[in-house]
Coordinates of C-alpha atoms in Angstrom, one line a residue:
X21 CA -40.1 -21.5 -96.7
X22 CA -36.6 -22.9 -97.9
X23 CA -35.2 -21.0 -100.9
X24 CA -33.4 -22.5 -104.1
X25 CA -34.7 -25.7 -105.5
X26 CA -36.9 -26.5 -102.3
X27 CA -39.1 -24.0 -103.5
X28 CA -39.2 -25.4 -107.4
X29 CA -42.3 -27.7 -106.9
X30 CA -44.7 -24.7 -106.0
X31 CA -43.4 -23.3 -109.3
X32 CA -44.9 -26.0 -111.1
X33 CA -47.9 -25.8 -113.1
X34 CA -50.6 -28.1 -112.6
X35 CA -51.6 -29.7 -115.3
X36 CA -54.5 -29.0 -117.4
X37 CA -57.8 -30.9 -117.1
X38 CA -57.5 -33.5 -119.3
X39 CA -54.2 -34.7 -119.1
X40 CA -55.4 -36.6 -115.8
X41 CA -58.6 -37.8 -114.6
X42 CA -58.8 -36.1 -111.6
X43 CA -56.4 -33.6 -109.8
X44 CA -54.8 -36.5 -107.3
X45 CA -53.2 -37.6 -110.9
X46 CA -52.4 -34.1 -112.3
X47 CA -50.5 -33.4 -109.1
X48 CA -48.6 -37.1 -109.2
X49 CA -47.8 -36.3 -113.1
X50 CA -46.7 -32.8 -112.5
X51 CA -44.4 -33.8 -109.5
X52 CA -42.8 -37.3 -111.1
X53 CA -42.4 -35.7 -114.3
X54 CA -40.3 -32.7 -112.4
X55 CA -38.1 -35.5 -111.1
X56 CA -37.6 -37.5 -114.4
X57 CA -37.1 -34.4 -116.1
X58 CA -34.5 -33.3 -113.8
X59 CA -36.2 -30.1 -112.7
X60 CA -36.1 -31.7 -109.1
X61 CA -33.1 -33.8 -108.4
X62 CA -31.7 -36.3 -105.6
X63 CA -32.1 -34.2 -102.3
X64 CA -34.1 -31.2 -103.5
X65 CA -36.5 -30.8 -100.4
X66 CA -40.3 -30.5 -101.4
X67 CA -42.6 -28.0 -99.9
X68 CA -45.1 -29.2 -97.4
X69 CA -48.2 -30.7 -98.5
X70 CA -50.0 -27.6 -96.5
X71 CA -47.6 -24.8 -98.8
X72 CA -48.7 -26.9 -101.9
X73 CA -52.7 -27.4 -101.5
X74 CA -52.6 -24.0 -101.1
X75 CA -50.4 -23.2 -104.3
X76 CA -51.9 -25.3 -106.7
X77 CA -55.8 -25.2 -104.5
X78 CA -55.8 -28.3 -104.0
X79 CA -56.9 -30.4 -100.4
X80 CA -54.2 -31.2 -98.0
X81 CA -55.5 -34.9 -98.5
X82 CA -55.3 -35.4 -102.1
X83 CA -51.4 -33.9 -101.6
X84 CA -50.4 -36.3 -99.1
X85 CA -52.0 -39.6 -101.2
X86 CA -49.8 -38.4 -103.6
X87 CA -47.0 -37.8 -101.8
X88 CA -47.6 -41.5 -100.1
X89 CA -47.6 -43.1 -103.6
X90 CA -44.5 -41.0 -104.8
X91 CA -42.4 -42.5 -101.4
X92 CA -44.1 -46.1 -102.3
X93 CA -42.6 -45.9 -105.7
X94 CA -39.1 -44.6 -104.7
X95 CA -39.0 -41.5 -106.2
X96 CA -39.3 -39.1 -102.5
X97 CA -38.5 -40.0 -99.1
X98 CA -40.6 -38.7 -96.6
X99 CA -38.7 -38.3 -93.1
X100 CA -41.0 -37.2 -89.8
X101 CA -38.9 -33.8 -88.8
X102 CA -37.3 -33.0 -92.0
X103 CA -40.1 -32.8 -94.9
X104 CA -39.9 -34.6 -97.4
X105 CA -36.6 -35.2 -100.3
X106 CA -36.3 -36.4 -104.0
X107 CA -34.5 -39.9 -103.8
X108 CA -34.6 -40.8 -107.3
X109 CA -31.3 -40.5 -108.8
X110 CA -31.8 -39.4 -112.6
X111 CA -28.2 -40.8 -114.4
X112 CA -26.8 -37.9 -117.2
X113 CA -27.2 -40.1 -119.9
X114 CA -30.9 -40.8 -119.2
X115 CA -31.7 -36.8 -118.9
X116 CA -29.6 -36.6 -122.2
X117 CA -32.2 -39.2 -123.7
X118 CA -35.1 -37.3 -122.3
X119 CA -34.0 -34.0 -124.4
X120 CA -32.3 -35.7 -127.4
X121 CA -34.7 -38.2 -128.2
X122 CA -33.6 -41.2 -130.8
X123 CA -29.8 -42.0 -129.7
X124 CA -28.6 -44.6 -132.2
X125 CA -28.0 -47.6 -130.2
X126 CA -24.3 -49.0 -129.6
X127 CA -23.4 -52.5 -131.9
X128 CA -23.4 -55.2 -129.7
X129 CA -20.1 -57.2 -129.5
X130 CA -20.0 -61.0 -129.6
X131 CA -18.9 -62.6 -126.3
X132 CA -18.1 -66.0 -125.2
X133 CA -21.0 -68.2 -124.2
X134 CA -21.1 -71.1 -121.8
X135 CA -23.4 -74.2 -122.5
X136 CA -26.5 -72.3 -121.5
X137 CA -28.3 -75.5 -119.5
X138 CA -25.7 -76.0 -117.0
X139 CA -27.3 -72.6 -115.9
X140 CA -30.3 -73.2 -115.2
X141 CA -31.1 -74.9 -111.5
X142 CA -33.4 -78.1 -112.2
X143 CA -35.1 -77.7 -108.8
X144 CA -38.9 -78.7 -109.1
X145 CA -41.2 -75.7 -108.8
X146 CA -44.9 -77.3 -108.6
X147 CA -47.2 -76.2 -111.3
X148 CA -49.7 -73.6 -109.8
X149 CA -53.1 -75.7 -109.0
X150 CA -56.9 -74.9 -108.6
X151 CA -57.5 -75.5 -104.7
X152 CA -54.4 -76.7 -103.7
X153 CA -52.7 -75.1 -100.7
X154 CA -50.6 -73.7 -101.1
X155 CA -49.5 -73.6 -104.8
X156 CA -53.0 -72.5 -105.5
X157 CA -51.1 -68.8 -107.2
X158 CA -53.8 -68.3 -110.2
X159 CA -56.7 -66.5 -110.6
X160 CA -59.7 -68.9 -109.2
X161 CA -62.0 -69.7 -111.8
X162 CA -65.1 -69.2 -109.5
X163 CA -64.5 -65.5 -109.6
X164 CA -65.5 -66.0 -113.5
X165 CA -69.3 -66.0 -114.7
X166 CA -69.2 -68.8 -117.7
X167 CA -73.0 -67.4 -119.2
X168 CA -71.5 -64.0 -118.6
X169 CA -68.4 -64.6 -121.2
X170 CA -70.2 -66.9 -123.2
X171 CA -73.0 -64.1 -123.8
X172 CA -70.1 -61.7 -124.8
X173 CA -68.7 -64.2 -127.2
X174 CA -72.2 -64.6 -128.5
X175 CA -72.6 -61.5 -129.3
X176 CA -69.7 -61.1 -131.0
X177 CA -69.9 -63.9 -133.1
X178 CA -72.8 -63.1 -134.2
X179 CA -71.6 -59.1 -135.4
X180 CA -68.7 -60.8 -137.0
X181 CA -68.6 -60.5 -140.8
X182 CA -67.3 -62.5 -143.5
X183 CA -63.5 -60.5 -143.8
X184 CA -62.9 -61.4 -140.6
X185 CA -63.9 -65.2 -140.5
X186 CA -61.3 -65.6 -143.3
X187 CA -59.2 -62.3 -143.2
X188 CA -57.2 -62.1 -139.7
X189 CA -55.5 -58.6 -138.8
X190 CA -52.0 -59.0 -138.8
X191 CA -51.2 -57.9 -135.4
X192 CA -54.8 -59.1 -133.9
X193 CA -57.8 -57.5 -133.9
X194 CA -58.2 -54.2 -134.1
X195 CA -61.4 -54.4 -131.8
X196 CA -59.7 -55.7 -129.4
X197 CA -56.0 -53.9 -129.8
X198 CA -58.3 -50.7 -129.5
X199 CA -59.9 -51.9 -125.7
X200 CA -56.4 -53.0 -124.6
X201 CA -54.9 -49.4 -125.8
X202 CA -57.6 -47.7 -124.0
X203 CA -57.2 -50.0 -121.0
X204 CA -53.0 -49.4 -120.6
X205 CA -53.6 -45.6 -121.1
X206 CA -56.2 -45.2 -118.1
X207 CA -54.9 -47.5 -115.7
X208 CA -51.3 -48.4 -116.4
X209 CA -50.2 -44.8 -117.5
X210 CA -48.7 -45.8 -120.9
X211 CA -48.8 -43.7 -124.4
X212 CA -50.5 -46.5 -126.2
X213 CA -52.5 -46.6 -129.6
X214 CA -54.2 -50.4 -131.1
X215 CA -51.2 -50.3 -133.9
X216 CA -48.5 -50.4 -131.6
X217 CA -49.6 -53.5 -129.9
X218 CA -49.9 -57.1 -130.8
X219 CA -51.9 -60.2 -130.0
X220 CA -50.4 -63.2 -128.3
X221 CA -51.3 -66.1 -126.5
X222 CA -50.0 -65.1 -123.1
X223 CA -46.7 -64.0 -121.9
X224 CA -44.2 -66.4 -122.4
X225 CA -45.5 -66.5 -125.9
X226 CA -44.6 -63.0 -126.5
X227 CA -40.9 -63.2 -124.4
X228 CA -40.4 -66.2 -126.8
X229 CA -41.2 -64.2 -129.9
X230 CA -38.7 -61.3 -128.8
X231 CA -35.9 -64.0 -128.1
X232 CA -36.1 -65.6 -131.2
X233 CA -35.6 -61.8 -133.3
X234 CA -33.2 -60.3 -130.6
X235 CA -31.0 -63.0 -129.4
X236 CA -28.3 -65.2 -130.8
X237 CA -26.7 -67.6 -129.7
X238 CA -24.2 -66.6 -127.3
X239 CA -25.7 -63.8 -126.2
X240 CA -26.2 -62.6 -122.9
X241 CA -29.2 -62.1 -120.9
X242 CA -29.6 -60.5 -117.3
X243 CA -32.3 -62.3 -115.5
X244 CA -34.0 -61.8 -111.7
X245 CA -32.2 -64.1 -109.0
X246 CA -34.8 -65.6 -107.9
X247 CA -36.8 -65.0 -110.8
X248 CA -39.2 -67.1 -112.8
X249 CA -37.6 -70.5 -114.0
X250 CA -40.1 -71.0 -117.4
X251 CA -38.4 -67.7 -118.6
X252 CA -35.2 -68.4 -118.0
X253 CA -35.6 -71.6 -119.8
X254 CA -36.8 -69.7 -122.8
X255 CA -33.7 -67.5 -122.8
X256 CA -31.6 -70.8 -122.5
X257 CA -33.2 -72.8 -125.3
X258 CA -32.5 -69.6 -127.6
X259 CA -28.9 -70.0 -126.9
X260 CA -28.0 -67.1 -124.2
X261 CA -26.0 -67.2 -121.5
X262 CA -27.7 -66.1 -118.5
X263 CA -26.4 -63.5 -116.5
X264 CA -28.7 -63.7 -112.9
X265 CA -28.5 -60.2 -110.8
X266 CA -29.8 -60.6 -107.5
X267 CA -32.9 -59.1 -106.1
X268 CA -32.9 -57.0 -103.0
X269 CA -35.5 -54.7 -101.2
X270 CA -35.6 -51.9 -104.3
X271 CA -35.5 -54.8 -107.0
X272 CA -33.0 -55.6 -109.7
X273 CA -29.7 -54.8 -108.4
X274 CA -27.4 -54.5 -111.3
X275 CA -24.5 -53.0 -109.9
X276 CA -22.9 -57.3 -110.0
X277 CA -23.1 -56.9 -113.8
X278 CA -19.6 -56.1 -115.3
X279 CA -19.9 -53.4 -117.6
X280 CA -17.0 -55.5 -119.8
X281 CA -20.3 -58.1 -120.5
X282 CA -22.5 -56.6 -123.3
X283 CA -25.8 -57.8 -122.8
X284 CA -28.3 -58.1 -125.4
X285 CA -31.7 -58.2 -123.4
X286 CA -32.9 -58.1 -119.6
X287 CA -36.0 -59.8 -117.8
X288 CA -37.3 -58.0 -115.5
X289 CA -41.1 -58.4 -113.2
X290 CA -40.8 -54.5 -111.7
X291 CA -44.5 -54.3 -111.0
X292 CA -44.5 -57.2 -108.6
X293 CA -41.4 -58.9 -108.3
X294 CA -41.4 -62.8 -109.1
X295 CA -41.7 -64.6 -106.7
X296 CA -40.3 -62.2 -104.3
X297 CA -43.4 -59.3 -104.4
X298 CA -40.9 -56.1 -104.2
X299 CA -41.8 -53.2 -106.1
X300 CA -38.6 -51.6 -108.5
X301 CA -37.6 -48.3 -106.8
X302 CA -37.9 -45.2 -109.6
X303 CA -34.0 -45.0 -109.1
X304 CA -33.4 -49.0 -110.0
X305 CA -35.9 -47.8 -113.1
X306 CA -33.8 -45.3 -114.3
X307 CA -30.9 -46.9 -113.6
X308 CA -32.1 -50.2 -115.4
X309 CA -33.0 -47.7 -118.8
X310 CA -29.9 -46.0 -118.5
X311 CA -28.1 -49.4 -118.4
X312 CA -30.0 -50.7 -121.2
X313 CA -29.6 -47.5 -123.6
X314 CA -25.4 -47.7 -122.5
X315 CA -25.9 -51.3 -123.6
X316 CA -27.9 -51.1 -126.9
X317 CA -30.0 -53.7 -125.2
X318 CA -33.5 -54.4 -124.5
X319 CA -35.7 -54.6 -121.1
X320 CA -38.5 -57.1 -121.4
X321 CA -41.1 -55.7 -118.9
X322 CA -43.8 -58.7 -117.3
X323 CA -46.5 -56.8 -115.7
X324 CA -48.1 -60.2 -114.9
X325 CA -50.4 -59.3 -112.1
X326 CA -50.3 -55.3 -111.7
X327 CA -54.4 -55.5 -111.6
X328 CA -54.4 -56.7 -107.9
X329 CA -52.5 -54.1 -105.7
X330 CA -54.1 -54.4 -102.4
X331 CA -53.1 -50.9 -101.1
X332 CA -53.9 -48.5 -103.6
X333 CA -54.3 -48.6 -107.4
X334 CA -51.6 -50.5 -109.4
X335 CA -48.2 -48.5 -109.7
X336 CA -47.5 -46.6 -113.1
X337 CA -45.3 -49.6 -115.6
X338 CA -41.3 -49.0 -116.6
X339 CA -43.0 -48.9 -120.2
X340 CA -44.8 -45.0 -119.0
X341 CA -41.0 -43.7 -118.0
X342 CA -39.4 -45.0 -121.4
X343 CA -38.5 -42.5 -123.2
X344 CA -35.3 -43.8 -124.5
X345 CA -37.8 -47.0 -126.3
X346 CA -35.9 -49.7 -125.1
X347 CA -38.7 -51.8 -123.1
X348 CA -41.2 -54.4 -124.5
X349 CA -43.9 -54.3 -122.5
X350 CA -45.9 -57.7 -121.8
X351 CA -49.2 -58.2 -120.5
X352 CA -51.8 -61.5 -120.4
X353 CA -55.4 -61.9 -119.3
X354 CA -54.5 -65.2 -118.3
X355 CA -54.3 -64.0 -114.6
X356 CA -57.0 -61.3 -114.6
X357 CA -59.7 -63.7 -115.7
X358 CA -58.8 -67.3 -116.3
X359 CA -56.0 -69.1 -117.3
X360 CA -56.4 -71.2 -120.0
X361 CA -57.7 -68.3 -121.9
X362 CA -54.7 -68.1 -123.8
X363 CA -54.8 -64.2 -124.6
X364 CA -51.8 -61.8 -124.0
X365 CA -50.2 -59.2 -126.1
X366 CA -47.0 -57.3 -126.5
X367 CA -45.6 -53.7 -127.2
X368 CA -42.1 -53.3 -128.5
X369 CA -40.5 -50.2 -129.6
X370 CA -40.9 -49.3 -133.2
X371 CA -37.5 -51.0 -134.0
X372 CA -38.7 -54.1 -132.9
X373 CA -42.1 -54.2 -133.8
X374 CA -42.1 -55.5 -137.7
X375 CA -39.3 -58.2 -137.3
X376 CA -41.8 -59.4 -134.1
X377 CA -44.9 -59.1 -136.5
X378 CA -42.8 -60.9 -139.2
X379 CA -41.9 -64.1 -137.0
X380 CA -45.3 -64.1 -135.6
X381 CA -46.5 -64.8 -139.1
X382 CA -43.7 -67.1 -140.0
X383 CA -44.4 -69.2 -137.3
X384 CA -48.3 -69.1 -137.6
X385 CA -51.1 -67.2 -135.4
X386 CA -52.4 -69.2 -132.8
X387 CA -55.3 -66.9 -131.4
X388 CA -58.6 -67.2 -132.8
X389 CA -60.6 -64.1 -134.1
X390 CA -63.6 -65.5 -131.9
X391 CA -61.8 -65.3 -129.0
X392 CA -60.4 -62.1 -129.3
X393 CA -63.9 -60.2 -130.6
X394 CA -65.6 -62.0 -127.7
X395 CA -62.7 -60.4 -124.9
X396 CA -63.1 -56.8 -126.7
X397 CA -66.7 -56.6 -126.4
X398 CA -66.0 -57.9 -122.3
X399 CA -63.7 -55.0 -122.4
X400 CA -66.0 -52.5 -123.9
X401 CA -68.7 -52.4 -121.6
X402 CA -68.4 -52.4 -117.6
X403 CA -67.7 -56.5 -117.0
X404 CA -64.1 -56.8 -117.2
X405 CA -63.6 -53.6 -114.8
X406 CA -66.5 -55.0 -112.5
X407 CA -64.9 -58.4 -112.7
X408 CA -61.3 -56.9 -111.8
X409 CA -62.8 -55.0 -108.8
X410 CA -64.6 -58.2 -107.4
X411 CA -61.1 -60.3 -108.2
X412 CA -59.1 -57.8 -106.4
X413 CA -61.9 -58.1 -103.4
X414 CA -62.1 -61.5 -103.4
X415 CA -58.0 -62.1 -103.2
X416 CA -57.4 -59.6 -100.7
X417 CA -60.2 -61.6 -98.1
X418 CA -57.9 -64.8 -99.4
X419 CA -55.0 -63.0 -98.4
X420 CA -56.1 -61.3 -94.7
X421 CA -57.5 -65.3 -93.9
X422 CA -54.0 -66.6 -94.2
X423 CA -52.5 -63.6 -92.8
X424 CA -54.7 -63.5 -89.7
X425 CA -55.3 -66.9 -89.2
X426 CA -51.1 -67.3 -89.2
X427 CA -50.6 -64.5 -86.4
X428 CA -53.4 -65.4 -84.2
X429 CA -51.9 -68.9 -84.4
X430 CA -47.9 -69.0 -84.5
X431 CA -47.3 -65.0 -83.8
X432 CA -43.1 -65.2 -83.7
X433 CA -42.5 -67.9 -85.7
X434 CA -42.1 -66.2 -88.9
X435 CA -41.9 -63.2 -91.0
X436 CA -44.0 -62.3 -94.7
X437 CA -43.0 -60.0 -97.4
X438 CA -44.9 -59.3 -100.5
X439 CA -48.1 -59.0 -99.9
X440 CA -49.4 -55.9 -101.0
X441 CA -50.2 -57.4 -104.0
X442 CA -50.7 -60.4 -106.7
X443 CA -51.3 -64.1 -105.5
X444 CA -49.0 -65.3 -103.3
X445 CA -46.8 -63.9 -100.5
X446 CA -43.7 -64.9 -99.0
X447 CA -43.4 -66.6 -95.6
X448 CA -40.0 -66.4 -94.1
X449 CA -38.8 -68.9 -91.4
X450 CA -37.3 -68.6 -88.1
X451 CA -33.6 -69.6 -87.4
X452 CA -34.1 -72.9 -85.5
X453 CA -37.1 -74.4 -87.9
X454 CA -36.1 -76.9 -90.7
X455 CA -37.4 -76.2 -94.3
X456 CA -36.9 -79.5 -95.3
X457 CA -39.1 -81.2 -92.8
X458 CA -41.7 -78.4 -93.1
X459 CA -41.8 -79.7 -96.4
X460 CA -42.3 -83.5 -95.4
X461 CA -44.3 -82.7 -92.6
X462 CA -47.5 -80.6 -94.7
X463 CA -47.4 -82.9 -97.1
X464 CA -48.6 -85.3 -94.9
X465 CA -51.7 -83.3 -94.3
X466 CA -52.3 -82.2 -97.3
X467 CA -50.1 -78.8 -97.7
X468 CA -47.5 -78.5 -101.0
X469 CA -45.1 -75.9 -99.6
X470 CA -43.0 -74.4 -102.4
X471 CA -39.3 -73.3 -101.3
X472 CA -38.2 -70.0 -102.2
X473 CA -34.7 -71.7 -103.1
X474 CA -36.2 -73.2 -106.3
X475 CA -36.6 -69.8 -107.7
X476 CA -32.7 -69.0 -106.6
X477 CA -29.6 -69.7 -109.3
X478 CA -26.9 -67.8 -107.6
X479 CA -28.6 -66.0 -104.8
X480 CA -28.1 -67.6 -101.3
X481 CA -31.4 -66.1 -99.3
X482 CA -32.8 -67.5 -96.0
X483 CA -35.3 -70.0 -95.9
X484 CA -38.5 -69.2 -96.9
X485 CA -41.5 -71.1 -98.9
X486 CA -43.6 -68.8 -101.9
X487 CA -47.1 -69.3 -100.3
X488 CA -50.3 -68.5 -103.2
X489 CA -53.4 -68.5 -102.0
X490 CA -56.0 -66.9 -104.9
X491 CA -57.4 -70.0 -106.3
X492 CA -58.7 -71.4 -103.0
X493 CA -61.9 -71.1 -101.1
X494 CA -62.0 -69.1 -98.0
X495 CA -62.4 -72.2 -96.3
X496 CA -59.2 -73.7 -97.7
X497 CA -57.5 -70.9 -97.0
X498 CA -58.8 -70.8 -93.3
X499 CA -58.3 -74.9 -92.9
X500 CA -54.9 -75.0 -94.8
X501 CA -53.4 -71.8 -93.0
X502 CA -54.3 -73.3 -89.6
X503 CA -52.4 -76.3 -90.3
X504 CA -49.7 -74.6 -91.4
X505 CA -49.8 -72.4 -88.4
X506 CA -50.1 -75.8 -86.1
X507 CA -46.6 -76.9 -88.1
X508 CA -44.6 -73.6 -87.5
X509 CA -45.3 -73.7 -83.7
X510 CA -44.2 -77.3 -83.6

């Protein structure tokens, strides 16, 4: 066994029944919470899974799922030969935050702005579509029963009393706030209650509404290169000057941000990067809170599509590891049942959270109390969890189609990345093809392929085309990817 701090993890309690649904989780928390506590730091070497299940009597198994989702999220690296390492580097401030909770945030500074539009690339990036290959990146509607949510809405129309036909709840109601609390507790790892979330009508809504009380004009905002262009519009029509940080294979990289430029907020997709599908390493988390605390800033987190992780469940949000409260964590339902249902909802740290309530009155509510009962009582029983599970099924068969079909087809000519979760992948070309008549040529037959480049401001990356595939049939996806295959070997 190696001495010193190798040996701290069998030291660790395992946490009490309770805390986790089963012992796969208590083991994850006890472990993660080691690291982010600084009990285990960058290189400590962890006891073998075998020396564990035995401390903590636990199986072998359930040790090395967790030690597999620990690696996947960046926090260990696991090495054939030489056991397993912390990798997550915990910054001094951070660990200060953890113990001192409630550091008073830094003024920010004015700083010079630049005429915001200029900044923002005006490439076209088509609007998602039902049954369109291959900008078909939405949840399909055929996964959605219509009697089974309008029986739900029935019901709750018919429980609702007179208060709340003319009464609304200030922050949405509580039925529902309660459902959504429960549902970002079990499954996403947050510390969540109904009053510290609030009702919107979908993300952009809710980034919108944090802007407009955070930002001035002038301000500056660091956004994902290539990140999602409706956003970054938002920011610009708000007055900020956008500061883009590239995106590389552990996720925002914000070592090209000049400490000398204060900023006052950052975008940021961690979950499932947009459009490029990486997952934020723990370190790049830490970093990115650390950063923001320095800062006096705020992190916007978009956890747009965390419900459909193909490998495993959906990794644990920035929001769980925010112990310094600088994030404002936003989520929609849009994706996990159907888009124009118009439902989202927000939770900002307690500094925020009136003077978000406030303008969200000013400006007037837009989500109706129907609506909103109707979704809690889908929440309540077991149909949004089954409906999630058959989503989840239904994408990942999309998914293998185009995969398969592509390899069995035009093996060689190209690579993917992103994958292992949400609704589209990436598809990345070979040296001697030509994007541009790609482009020209599956039009012809019927194909809109979307070029990774529209994403990109600053960000010079290889060719490569953002391929969804979630709101087709199978035999869409089978047709479409064999014509794309056909063009990639031509």
């Amino acid at each position: 066994m190696v001495k010193g701090k190798a040996t701290l993890a069998l030291e660790l309690p395992l946490p009490e029944e309770g805390t986790a649904n089963t012992k796969q989780e208590r083991a994850y928390q006890a472990i993660r919470e080691a690291i982010l506590n600084g009990l285990l730091q960058a290189e400590d070497r962890l006891p073998s899974t075998r020396a564990l299940a035995q401390r903590w009597g636990v199986a072998r198994g359930t040790l090395e799922s967790v030690y597999e989702r620990l690696q996947l999220e960046g926090y260990i690296l696991r090495q054939v030969g030489s056991g397993s390492r912390v990798s997550a580097v915990m910054p001094d401030s951070y660990l200060k935050a953890v113990i001192d909770f409630g550091v008073t945030s830094t003024p920010i500074g004015e700083v010079p702005t630049s005429n915001p539009t200029e900044s923002v690339r005006s490439e076209t990036v088509h609007r998602a579509q039902v049954g369109m290959p291959f900008v078909a990146r939405l949840a399909n509607p055929q996964l959605m029963s219509p009697a089974e949510w309008a029986a739900h809405l029935q019901r709750a129309m018919a429980r609702m009393t007179p208060d709340q036909m003319c009464n609304a709840e200030p922050q949405g109601a509580l039925a529902l706030r309660q459902q959504i609390a429960r549902y970002l507790r079990n499954h996403r790892g947050i510390a969540c209650q109904a009053e510290h979330l609030l009702i919107t009508n979908g993300i952009r809504h809710a980034i919108d509404l944090v802007a407009r009380v955070v930002l001035q004009p002038g301000d500056h905002v660091v956004v994902e290169d290539p990140g999602y262009p409706a956003v970054h519009r938002i920011f610009a029509e708000a007055g900020a000057s956008l500061v883009y940080a590239p995106i590389d294979e552990q996720g925002l990289d914000l070592s090209s941000v000049p400490e000398a430029v204060h900023c006052r907020l950052a975008y940021v997709t961690p979950a499932h990067q947009s459009p490029l599908g990486v997952i934020m390493s723990a370190t790049r988390r830490l970093e990115l809170l650390d950063w923001a605390q320095r800062q006096g800033g705020w992190i916007i987190e978009d956890d747009y599509d965390s419900e459909f992780n193909y490998h495993r469940a959906p990794l644990p949000a920035l929001k769980a590891i925010d112990s310094v409260q600088r994030v404002v964590y936003c989520g929609s339902f849009n994706q996990a049942l159907f888009s124009n249902l118009r439902l989202g909802y927000l939770m900002a740290p307690p500094q925020l959270h009136n003077q978000i309530l406030a303008l969200w009155h000013t400006v007037g509510r837009s989500v109706g109390v129907s609506e909103q009962l109707g979704l809690a009582a889908y929440m309540h029983g077991p149909a949004f969890l089954r409906h999630l599970r058959r989503a989840r099924q239904e994408y990942l068969t999309l998914r293998d189609i185009v995969l398969d079909t592509l390899q069995k087809h035009a093996a060689g000519r190209y690579r993917i990345s992103g994958e292992h979760a949400g609704f589209h992948l990436i598809l990345w070309l070979t040296a001697d093809q030509d994007q541009d008549l790609l482009i020209e040529a599956a039009a012809e037959v019927g194909i809109r392929l979307q070029p990774l480049r529209g994403y990109c401001q600053q960000n010079q990356l290889e060719p490569a085309f953002v391929l969804g595939f979630a709101a087709l049939t199978r035999a869409q996806a089978k047709t479409a990817s064999l014509k794309l295959a056909y063009l990639l070997q031509a």
